[in-house]
C-alpha atoms as a printed R data frame, in Angstrom:
    type eleno elety resid chain resno       x       y       z
1   ATOM     1    CA   MET     A     1 -28.958 -71.754 138.991
2   ATOM     2    CA   ARG     A     2 -31.768 -69.938 136.533
3   ATOM     3    CA   VAL     A     3 -34.549 -69.713 139.575
4   ATOM     4    CA   PHE     A     4 -37.773 -68.815 138.654
5   ATOM     5    CA   LEU     A     5 -38.899 -66.783 141.319
6   ATOM     6    CA   THR     A     6 -43.106 -66.015 141.357
7   ATOM     7    CA   GLY     A     7 -43.982 -62.910 143.437
8   ATOM     8    CA   ALA     A     8 -40.903 -61.730 142.850
9   ATOM     9    CA   THR     A     9 -42.309 -57.993 143.574
10  ATOM    10    CA   GLY     A    10 -44.414 -59.075 146.663
11  ATOM    11    CA   PHE     A    11 -43.450 -58.360 150.646
12  ATOM    12    CA   ILE     A    12 -41.287 -62.040 150.453
13  ATOM    13    CA   GLY     A    13 -40.391 -62.429 146.722
14  ATOM    14    CA   SER     A    14 -38.660 -59.283 147.100
15  ATOM    15    CA   ARG     A    15 -36.171 -60.232 150.132
16  ATOM    16    CA   VAL     A    16 -35.946 -63.428 148.404
17  ATOM    17    CA   LEU     A    17 -34.830 -61.690 145.398
18  ATOM    18    CA   PRO     A    18 -32.116 -60.037 146.202
19  ATOM    19    CA   GLU     A    19 -30.639 -63.411 148.778
20  ATOM    20    CA   LEU     A    20 -30.565 -65.334 145.624
21  ATOM    21    CA   LEU     A    21 -28.405 -62.847 143.967
22  ATOM    22    CA   ALA     A    22 -26.222 -62.762 146.671
23  ATOM    23    CA   ALA     A    23 -25.347 -66.248 146.510
24  ATOM    24    CA   GLY     A    24 -25.111 -66.247 142.670
25  ATOM    25    CA   HIS     A    25 -28.307 -67.072 141.210
26  ATOM    26    CA   HIS     A    26 -29.650 -66.243 137.903
27  ATOM    27    CA   VAL     A    27 -33.363 -64.783 138.920
28  ATOM    28    CA   ILE     A    28 -36.262 -64.749 136.455
29  ATOM    29    CA   GLY     A    29 -38.879 -62.716 138.199
30  ATOM    30    CA   THR     A    30 -42.525 -62.143 137.770
31  ATOM    31    CA   ALA     A    31 -44.082 -59.092 137.613
32  ATOM    32    CA   ARG     A    32 -47.954 -57.944 136.849
33  ATOM    33    CA   SER     A    33 -47.702 -54.857 135.593
34  ATOM    34    CA   ASP     A    34 -44.482 -52.504 133.783
35  ATOM    35    CA   ALA     A    35 -44.219 -51.004 136.676
36  ATOM    36    CA   GLY     A    36 -43.095 -54.353 138.242
37  ATOM    37    CA   ALA     A    37 -41.198 -55.821 135.702
38  ATOM    38    CA   ALA     A    38 -38.863 -52.127 135.901
39  ATOM    39    CA   ARG     A    39 -38.572 -53.061 139.479
40  ATOM    40    CA   VAL     A    40 -37.185 -56.168 139.001
41  ATOM    41    CA   ALA     A    41 -34.805 -55.147 136.227
42  ATOM    42    CA   ALA     A    42 -33.509 -52.558 138.935
43  ATOM    43    CA   ALA     A    43 -33.203 -55.358 141.582
44  ATOM    44    CA   GLY     A    44 -30.500 -57.241 138.843
45  ATOM    45    CA   ALA     A    45 -32.711 -59.719 137.744
46  ATOM    46    CA   GLU     A    46 -34.730 -60.967 134.436
47  ATOM    47    CA   PRO     A    47 -38.442 -59.377 134.645
48  ATOM    48    CA   PHE     A    48 -41.474 -61.988 133.590
49  ATOM    49    CA   ARG     A    49 -44.742 -60.718 132.661
50  ATOM    50    CA   GLY     A    50 -47.303 -63.060 134.088
51  ATOM    51    CA   ASP     A    51 -49.786 -63.375 136.981
52  ATOM    52    CA   LEU     A    52 -51.574 -66.316 139.581
53  ATOM    53    CA   GLY     A    53 -54.887 -65.711 137.258
54  ATOM    54    CA   ASP     A    54 -52.799 -67.532 134.032
55  ATOM    55    CA   PRO     A    55 -51.354 -70.879 135.688
56  ATOM    56    CA   ASP     A    56 -50.201 -71.838 132.360
57  ATOM    57    CA   GLY     A    57 -48.165 -68.867 131.205
58  ATOM    58    CA   LEU     A    58 -46.447 -69.172 134.573
59  ATOM    59    CA   ALA     A    59 -45.760 -72.844 133.811
60  ATOM    60    CA   ARG     A    60 -44.133 -71.550 130.059
61  ATOM    61    CA   GLY     A    61 -41.766 -69.081 132.212
62  ATOM    62    CA   ALA     A    62 -41.096 -72.311 135.031
63  ATOM    63    CA   ALA     A    63 -39.960 -74.522 132.022
64  ATOM    64    CA   THR     A    64 -37.033 -72.323 130.632
65  ATOM    65    CA   ALA     A    65 -35.574 -72.656 134.756
66  ATOM    66    CA   ASP     A    66 -33.661 -74.693 136.583
67  ATOM    67    CA   ALA     A    67 -35.654 -73.936 139.677
68  ATOM    68    CA   VAL     A    68 -38.702 -72.738 140.557
69  ATOM    69    CA   ILE     A    69 -39.652 -70.467 143.771
70  ATOM    70    CA   HIS     A    70 -43.256 -69.889 144.084
71  ATOM    71    CA   THR     A    71 -44.091 -67.021 146.552
72  ATOM    72    CA   ALA     A    72 -46.532 -65.355 144.963
73  ATOM    73    CA   PHE     A    73 -50.323 -65.720 147.041
74  ATOM    74    CA   ASP     A    74 -53.570 -63.282 146.572
75  ATOM    75    CA   HIS     A    75 -53.310 -62.039 150.065
76  ATOM    76    CA   ASP     A    76 -57.318 -61.024 149.544
77  ATOM    77    CA   PHE     A    77 -57.849 -62.521 152.899
78  ATOM    78    CA   SER     A    78 -61.595 -61.868 152.488
79  ATOM    79    CA   ARG     A    79 -61.364 -64.577 149.812
80  ATOM    80    CA   PHE     A    80 -59.394 -66.698 150.917
81  ATOM    81    CA   ALA     A    81 -60.723 -70.522 150.306
82  ATOM    82    CA   ALA     A    82 -60.382 -68.752 146.433
83  ATOM    83    CA   ALA     A    83 -57.260 -67.802 146.764
84  ATOM    84    CA   CYS     A    84 -56.358 -71.349 148.036
85  ATOM    85    CA   ALA     A    85 -57.546 -72.705 145.484
86  ATOM    86    CA   GLN     A    86 -56.024 -70.688 142.268
87  ATOM    87    CA   ASP     A    87 -52.977 -71.399 144.890
88  ATOM    88    CA   GLY     A    88 -53.301 -74.873 143.883
89  ATOM    89    CA   ARG     A    89 -53.927 -74.566 140.425
90  ATOM    90    CA   VAL     A    90 -50.814 -72.654 139.711
91  ATOM    91    CA   ILE     A    91 -48.424 -75.360 141.995
92  ATOM    92    CA   ALA     A    92 -50.357 -77.758 139.792
93  ATOM    93    CA   ALA     A    93 -48.860 -76.276 136.449
94  ATOM    94    CA   LEU     A    94 -45.613 -75.371 137.697
95  ATOM    95    CA   GLY     A    95 -45.524 -78.827 138.610
96  ATOM    96    CA   ASP     A    96 -46.014 -80.287 135.401
97  ATOM    97    CA   ALA     A    97 -43.438 -78.006 134.051
98  ATOM    98    CA   LEU     A    98 -40.744 -79.624 136.159
99  ATOM    99    CA   ALA     A    99 -42.449 -83.328 135.898
100 ATOM   100    CA   GLY     A   100 -39.425 -86.111 135.233
101 ATOM   101    CA   SER     A   101 -37.082 -83.553 136.431
102 ATOM   102    CA   ASP     A   102 -34.913 -83.166 139.387
103 ATOM   103    CA   ARG     A   103 -35.201 -78.840 139.107
104 ATOM   104    CA   PRO     A   104 -36.550 -78.372 142.820
105 ATOM   105    CA   LEU     A   105 -40.123 -76.473 143.200
106 ATOM   106    CA   LEU     A   106 -40.165 -74.998 145.997
107 ATOM   107    CA   ILE     A   107 -43.813 -74.101 147.351
108 ATOM   108    CA   THR     A   108 -45.785 -71.439 150.023
109 ATOM   109    CA   SER     A   109 -48.068 -72.549 152.623
110 ATOM   110    CA   GLY     A   110 -49.031 -72.195 156.392
111 ATOM   111    CA   VAL     A   111 -47.316 -73.740 159.537
112 ATOM   112    CA   PRO     A   112 -51.323 -74.307 160.929
113 ATOM   113    CA   LEU     A   113 -51.109 -77.775 158.364
114 ATOM   114    CA   GLY     A   114 -48.459 -79.076 160.750
115 ATOM   115    CA   LEU     A   115 -50.807 -79.198 163.943
116 ATOM   116    CA   PRO     A   116 -50.809 -83.025 164.917
117 ATOM   117    CA   ALA     A   117 -53.260 -82.269 167.831
118 ATOM   118    CA   PRO     A   118 -55.330 -78.777 169.554
119 ATOM   119    CA   GLY     A   119 -52.601 -77.422 171.722
120 ATOM   120    CA   ALA     A   120 -49.644 -78.416 170.290
121 ATOM   121    CA   TYR     A   121 -46.832 -77.444 168.692
122 ATOM   122    CA   ALA     A   122 -46.796 -77.451 164.562
123 ATOM   123    CA   ARG     A   123 -44.503 -79.720 163.391
124 ATOM   124    CA   GLU     A   124 -42.554 -80.180 159.631
125 ATOM   125    CA   ASP     A   125 -43.471 -84.185 159.690
126 ATOM   126    CA   VAL     A   126 -46.939 -83.555 160.131
127 ATOM   127    CA   PHE     A   127 -49.975 -83.123 157.298
128 ATOM   128    CA   ASP     A   128 -53.045 -84.232 156.953
129 ATOM   129    CA   ARG     A   129 -54.608 -83.887 152.880
130 ATOM   130    CA   ASP     A   130 -58.087 -83.746 154.850
131 ATOM   131    CA   ASP     A   131 -57.708 -80.649 157.157
132 ATOM   132    CA   PRO     A   132 -60.625 -78.021 156.774
133 ATOM   133    CA   ILE     A   133 -57.851 -74.877 156.929
134 ATOM   134    CA   PRO     A   134 -58.044 -73.925 153.056
135 ATOM   135    CA   ARG     A   135 -54.427 -73.643 152.186
136 ATOM   136    CA   VAL     A   136 -54.625 -77.008 152.615
137 ATOM   137    CA   ALA     A   137 -54.807 -76.667 148.722
138 ATOM   138    CA   SER     A   138 -51.176 -76.062 148.156
139 ATOM   139    CA   GLU     A   139 -49.775 -78.986 149.716
140 ATOM   140    CA   ARG     A   140 -52.122 -80.874 148.676
141 ATOM   141    CA   ALA     A   141 -51.354 -79.441 145.189
142 ATOM   142    CA   GLY     A   142 -47.773 -80.154 145.770
143 ATOM   143    CA   GLU     A   143 -47.940 -83.987 147.113
144 ATOM   144    CA   GLU     A   144 -50.172 -84.675 143.399
145 ATOM   145    CA   ALA     A   145 -47.054 -82.289 141.509
146 ATOM   146    CA   ARG     A   146 -44.462 -84.915 143.273
147 ATOM   147    CA   GLU     A   147 -46.789 -88.125 142.598
148 ATOM   148    CA   ARG     A   148 -46.590 -86.735 138.511
149 ATOM   149    CA   GLY     A   149 -42.714 -87.154 138.781
150 ATOM   150    CA   ALA     A   150 -41.934 -83.344 139.936
151 ATOM   151    CA   SER     A   151 -39.512 -82.365 142.979
152 ATOM   152    CA   VAL     A   152 -41.155 -80.718 145.198
153 ATOM   153    CA   ALA     A   153 -40.584 -79.020 149.022
154 ATOM   154    CA   VAL     A   154 -42.438 -76.588 151.105
155 ATOM   155    CA   VAL     A   155 -42.162 -73.900 152.730
156 ATOM   156    CA   ARG     A   156 -44.597 -72.690 156.007
157 ATOM   157    CA   LEU     A   157 -45.139 -69.481 157.094
158 ATOM   158    CA   PRO     A   158 -45.646 -68.256 160.415
159 ATOM   159    CA   GLN     A   159 -46.651 -64.492 160.740
160 ATOM   160    CA   VAL     A   160 -43.967 -62.707 158.523
161 ATOM   161    CA   HIS     A   161 -42.460 -59.095 159.812
162 ATOM   162    CA   ASP     A   162 -40.648 -55.782 159.344
163 ATOM   163    CA   PRO     A   163 -42.092 -52.571 160.793
164 ATOM   164    CA   VAL     A   164 -44.528 -51.677 157.619
165 ATOM   165    CA   LYS     A   165 -46.356 -55.703 157.529
166 ATOM   166    CA   GLN     A   166 -46.781 -58.495 159.876
167 ATOM   167    CA   GLY     A   167 -49.254 -60.783 157.916
168 ATOM   168    CA   LEU     A   168 -52.563 -61.230 159.124
169 ATOM   169    CA   ILE     A   169 -51.725 -58.500 162.476
170 ATOM   170    CA   SER     A   170 -51.831 -55.762 159.388
171 ATOM   171    CA   PRO     A   171 -55.195 -56.660 159.020
172 ATOM   172    CA   MET     A   172 -56.239 -56.526 162.706
173 ATOM   173    CA   ILE     A   173 -54.371 -53.160 162.810
174 ATOM   174    CA   GLU     A   174 -56.750 -51.648 160.240
175 ATOM   175    CA   ILE     A   175 -59.416 -53.276 161.899
176 ATOM   176    CA   ALA     A   176 -58.265 -51.638 165.822
177 ATOM   177    CA   ARG     A   177 -57.599 -47.951 164.038
178 ATOM   178    CA   GLU     A   178 -61.274 -48.570 162.015
179 ATOM   179    CA   LYS     A   179 -62.896 -49.053 165.465
180 ATOM   180    CA   GLY     A   180 -61.052 -47.479 167.785
181 ATOM   181    CA   VAL     A   181 -60.207 -50.305 170.410
182 ATOM   182    CA   ALA     A   182 -57.537 -53.735 170.049
183 ATOM   183    CA   PRO     A   183 -59.743 -56.502 171.425
184 ATOM   184    CA   TYR     A   184 -58.206 -60.301 172.021
185 ATOM   185    CA   VAL     A   185 -60.500 -63.183 172.308
186 ATOM   186    CA   GLY     A   186 -60.853 -64.856 175.464
187 ATOM   187    CA   ASP     A   187 -58.485 -64.585 178.473
188 ATOM   188    CA   GLY     A   188 -56.007 -63.649 174.747
189 ATOM   189    CA   ALA     A   189 -53.864 -66.907 175.771
190 ATOM   190    CA   ASN     A   190 -53.956 -68.259 171.953
191 ATOM   191    CA   ARG     A   191 -50.524 -68.188 170.118
192 ATOM   192    CA   TRP     A   192 -48.838 -67.078 167.386
193 ATOM   193    CA   CYS     A   193 -45.425 -68.097 165.441
194 ATOM   194    CA   ALA     A   194 -43.713 -65.757 163.451
195 ATOM   195    CA   ALA     A   195 -40.432 -64.859 161.794
196 ATOM   196    CA   ALA     A   196 -38.687 -61.389 160.105
197 ATOM   197    CA   VAL     A   197 -38.759 -61.243 156.915
198 ATOM   198    CA   ALA     A   198 -34.930 -61.293 156.139
199 ATOM   199    CA   ASP     A   199 -34.650 -64.481 158.074
200 ATOM   200    CA   VAL     A   200 -37.330 -65.787 156.118
201 ATOM   201    CA   ALA     A   201 -35.691 -64.808 152.969
202 ATOM   202    CA   ARG     A   202 -32.467 -66.858 153.993
203 ATOM   203    CA   LEU     A   203 -34.479 -70.085 154.807
204 ATOM   204    CA   TYR     A   204 -35.808 -69.941 151.045
205 ATOM   205    CA   VAL     A   205 -32.391 -69.910 149.988
206 ATOM   206    CA   ARG     A   206 -31.319 -72.268 152.440
207 ATOM   207    CA   ALA     A   207 -33.649 -75.193 151.381
208 ATOM   208    CA   LEU     A   208 -33.235 -74.803 147.266
209 ATOM   209    CA   GLU     A   209 -29.774 -74.863 147.257
210 ATOM   210    CA   ARG     A   210 -29.900 -78.116 150.293
211 ATOM   211    CA   HIS     A   211 -33.328 -79.256 148.135
212 ATOM   212    CA   GLU     A   212 -34.814 -82.160 149.766
213 ATOM   213    CA   SER     A   213 -38.133 -83.684 147.694
214 ATOM   214    CA   GLY     A   214 -40.983 -84.176 150.046
215 ATOM   215    CA   ALA     A   215 -39.978 -81.835 152.605
216 ATOM   216    CA   ARG     A   216 -41.281 -79.160 154.743
217 ATOM   217    CA   TRP     A   217 -39.789 -76.493 156.259
218 ATOM   218    CA   HIS     A   218 -41.184 -74.198 159.616
219 ATOM   219    CA   ALA     A   219 -40.198 -70.700 158.390
220 ATOM   220    CA   VAL     A   220 -40.556 -69.990 162.784
221 ATOM   221    CA   ALA     A   221 -38.046 -67.909 164.454
222 ATOM   222    CA   GLU     A   222 -40.459 -67.347 167.902
223 ATOM   223    CA   GLU     A   223 -42.949 -70.305 168.120
224 ATOM   224    CA   ALA     A   224 -45.494 -69.323 170.335
225 ATOM   225    CA   ILE     A   225 -46.136 -65.628 171.086
226 ATOM   226    CA   ALA     A   226 -49.359 -64.749 172.739
227 ATOM   227    CA   MET     A   227 -52.357 -63.146 171.552
228 ATOM   228    CA   ARG     A   228 -52.896 -60.858 174.340
229 ATOM   229    CA   ASP     A   229 -49.035 -59.593 174.025
230 ATOM   230    CA   ILE     A   230 -49.437 -58.680 170.384
231 ATOM   231    CA   VAL     A   231 -52.596 -56.748 170.869
232 ATOM   232    CA   ALA     A   232 -51.540 -54.916 173.755
233 ATOM   233    CA   ALA     A   233 -48.531 -53.989 171.523
234 ATOM   234    CA   ILE     A   234 -50.945 -52.879 168.657
235 ATOM   235    CA   GLY     A   235 -52.933 -50.994 171.311
236 ATOM   236    CA   ALA     A   236 -49.979 -48.948 172.405
237 ATOM   237    CA   GLY     A   237 -48.651 -48.281 168.939
238 ATOM   238    CA   LEU     A   238 -52.261 -47.543 167.986
239 ATOM   239    CA   GLY     A   239 -53.044 -45.493 171.448
240 ATOM   240    CA   VAL     A   240 -56.457 -47.155 171.614
241 ATOM   241    CA   PRO     A   241 -57.886 -49.611 174.789
242 ATOM   242    CA   VAL     A   242 -56.780 -53.567 174.612
243 ATOM   243    CA   VAL     A   243 -60.021 -55.197 175.808
244 ATOM   244    CA   SER     A   244 -60.878 -59.257 176.084
245 ATOM   245    CA   MET     A   245 -64.297 -60.511 173.986
246 ATOM   246    CA   THR     A   246 -65.926 -63.421 173.733
247 ATOM   247    CA   ALA     A   247 -65.587 -65.629 170.772
248 ATOM   248    CA   ASP     A   248 -69.297 -64.529 169.255
249 ATOM   249    CA   ALA     A   249 -68.655 -60.450 169.825
250 ATOM   250    CA   ALA     A   250 -65.113 -61.334 168.077
251 ATOM   251    CA   ALA     A   251 -67.429 -62.730 165.322
252 ATOM   252    CA   ALA     A   252 -69.193 -59.319 164.536
253 ATOM   253    CA   HIS     A   253 -66.153 -57.274 165.577
254 ATOM   254    CA   PHE     A   254 -63.342 -58.818 163.528
255 ATOM   255    CA   GLY     A   255 -65.670 -59.870 160.079
256 ATOM   256    CA   TRP     A   256 -63.742 -62.414 157.937
257 ATOM   257    CA   MET     A   257 -60.420 -62.035 160.103
258 ATOM   258    CA   ALA     A   258 -62.635 -63.589 162.674
259 ATOM   259    CA   MET     A   259 -61.872 -67.362 161.750
260 ATOM   260    CA   PHE     A   260 -58.260 -66.071 162.701
261 ATOM   261    CA   ALA     A   261 -58.708 -64.217 165.615
262 ATOM   262    CA   GLY     A   262 -58.696 -66.742 168.131
263 ATOM   263    CA   LEU     A   263 -56.727 -69.736 166.641
264 ATOM   264    CA   ASP     A   264 -53.582 -71.119 168.493
265 ATOM   265    CA   MET     A   265 -51.044 -71.946 166.229
266 ATOM   266    CA   PRO     A   266 -47.474 -71.788 167.548
267 ATOM   267    CA   ALA     A   267 -44.922 -74.126 165.678
268 ATOM   268    CA   SER     A   268 -41.471 -75.291 165.865
269 ATOM   269    CA   SER     A   269 -38.831 -75.171 163.738
270 ATOM   270    CA   ALA     A   270 -36.072 -77.383 165.566
271 ATOM   271    CA   VAL     A   271 -36.173 -79.654 162.234
272 ATOM   272    CA   THR     A   272 -35.723 -76.858 160.162
273 ATOM   273    CA   ARG     A   273 -32.996 -75.311 161.760
274 ATOM   274    CA   ALA     A   274 -31.064 -78.098 162.682
275 ATOM   275    CA   ARG     A   275 -31.111 -80.172 158.783
276 ATOM   276    CA   LEU     A   276 -30.817 -76.498 157.184
277 ATOM   277    CA   ASP     A   277 -28.428 -75.245 159.425
278 ATOM   278    CA   TRP     A   278 -30.852 -72.267 159.697
279 ATOM   279    CA   VAL     A   279 -30.472 -69.727 162.895
280 ATOM   280    CA   PRO     A   280 -32.567 -66.860 163.035
281 ATOM   281    CA   THR     A   281 -31.739 -62.922 164.010
282 ATOM   282    CA   GLY     A   282 -35.063 -61.294 164.772
283 ATOM   283    CA   PRO     A   283 -35.664 -58.587 165.453
284 ATOM   284    CA   THR     A   284 -38.750 -60.223 167.176
285 ATOM   285    CA   LEU     A   285 -42.040 -59.326 165.762
286 ATOM   286    CA   ILE     A   286 -42.673 -57.530 169.547
287 ATOM   287    CA   GLU     A   287 -40.135 -54.700 168.243
288 ATOM   288    CA   ASP     A   288 -41.332 -54.524 164.945
289 ATOM   289    CA   LEU     A   289 -44.468 -53.480 165.727
290 ATOM   290    CA   ALA     A   290 -43.587 -51.115 168.290
291 ATOM   291    CA   ARG     A   291 -40.714 -49.946 165.735
292 ATOM   292    CA   MET     A   292 -44.035 -49.391 162.978
293 ATOM   293    CA   ASP     A   293 -45.275 -45.808 162.199
294 ATOM   294    CA   TYR     A   294 -48.575 -46.297 162.953
295 ATOM   295    CA   ALA     A   295 -49.657 -42.877 161.190
296 ATOM   296    CA   THR     A   296 -47.858 -43.513 157.682
297 ATOM   297    CA   ALA     A   297 -49.680 -47.130 157.976
298 ATOM   298    CA   ALA     A   298 -52.941 -45.276 157.727
299 ATOM   299    CA   ALA     A   299 -52.263 -43.606 154.921
């Protein structure tokens, strides 16, 4: 297939790209700059200049493809709501480009949108259109695109990691570095889920090749890691003390990150594993945090 891949130079997209090529697909990868386009070409794909600020331009690229994988996202979490709204506009444009065909559109979201109740594990069959989490804009746009005739499925992400980046944990590390202390909220029992980026990349390809319109897939290898264990790994890596903070103290300490620090976000991937024959092989989040070069990360 000719696969239009947004975010082809990004953390996840750059790992999806070689997986697609290895599976025999022709990849058209987006890039925001000449340097990015050169990296896409060097990887063996066809570069396409485009960015999230131009949904119509991305739609023109999508229209030339047999399938679309949308991994691009503005990861400035200090403006998370605006980034999610932008993502919704991009998904709408991509959906319109593919409407009326059976060409797959695989979009990206987050596992918290599958939480059925406080304390429960997120599931693939759960979605609340009125969820207050801003990332709901992505899945809502995907549903609306399906209603207009596009064939849309969703990959929901946990904390995706390697020894360099770890999703929302990366800004937590930088805050701990800056303030000289690694805190968790309360008893640190809130849980986050995670997966190694290589496992996530393989899941995108599998979800494309076994496409099911309307499906939601959870790219989750580790379903529930206690925040106190994550913070202990951060403290050990940075050589800073690990402490408990109240929610009020954490709000001041974390700034914009406070909206995430105390969240309980475990998730199941049982359906995804069974239906896509996806078997993540690691490493674990704590292993990657232990392997991280904290001195280099500060540069």
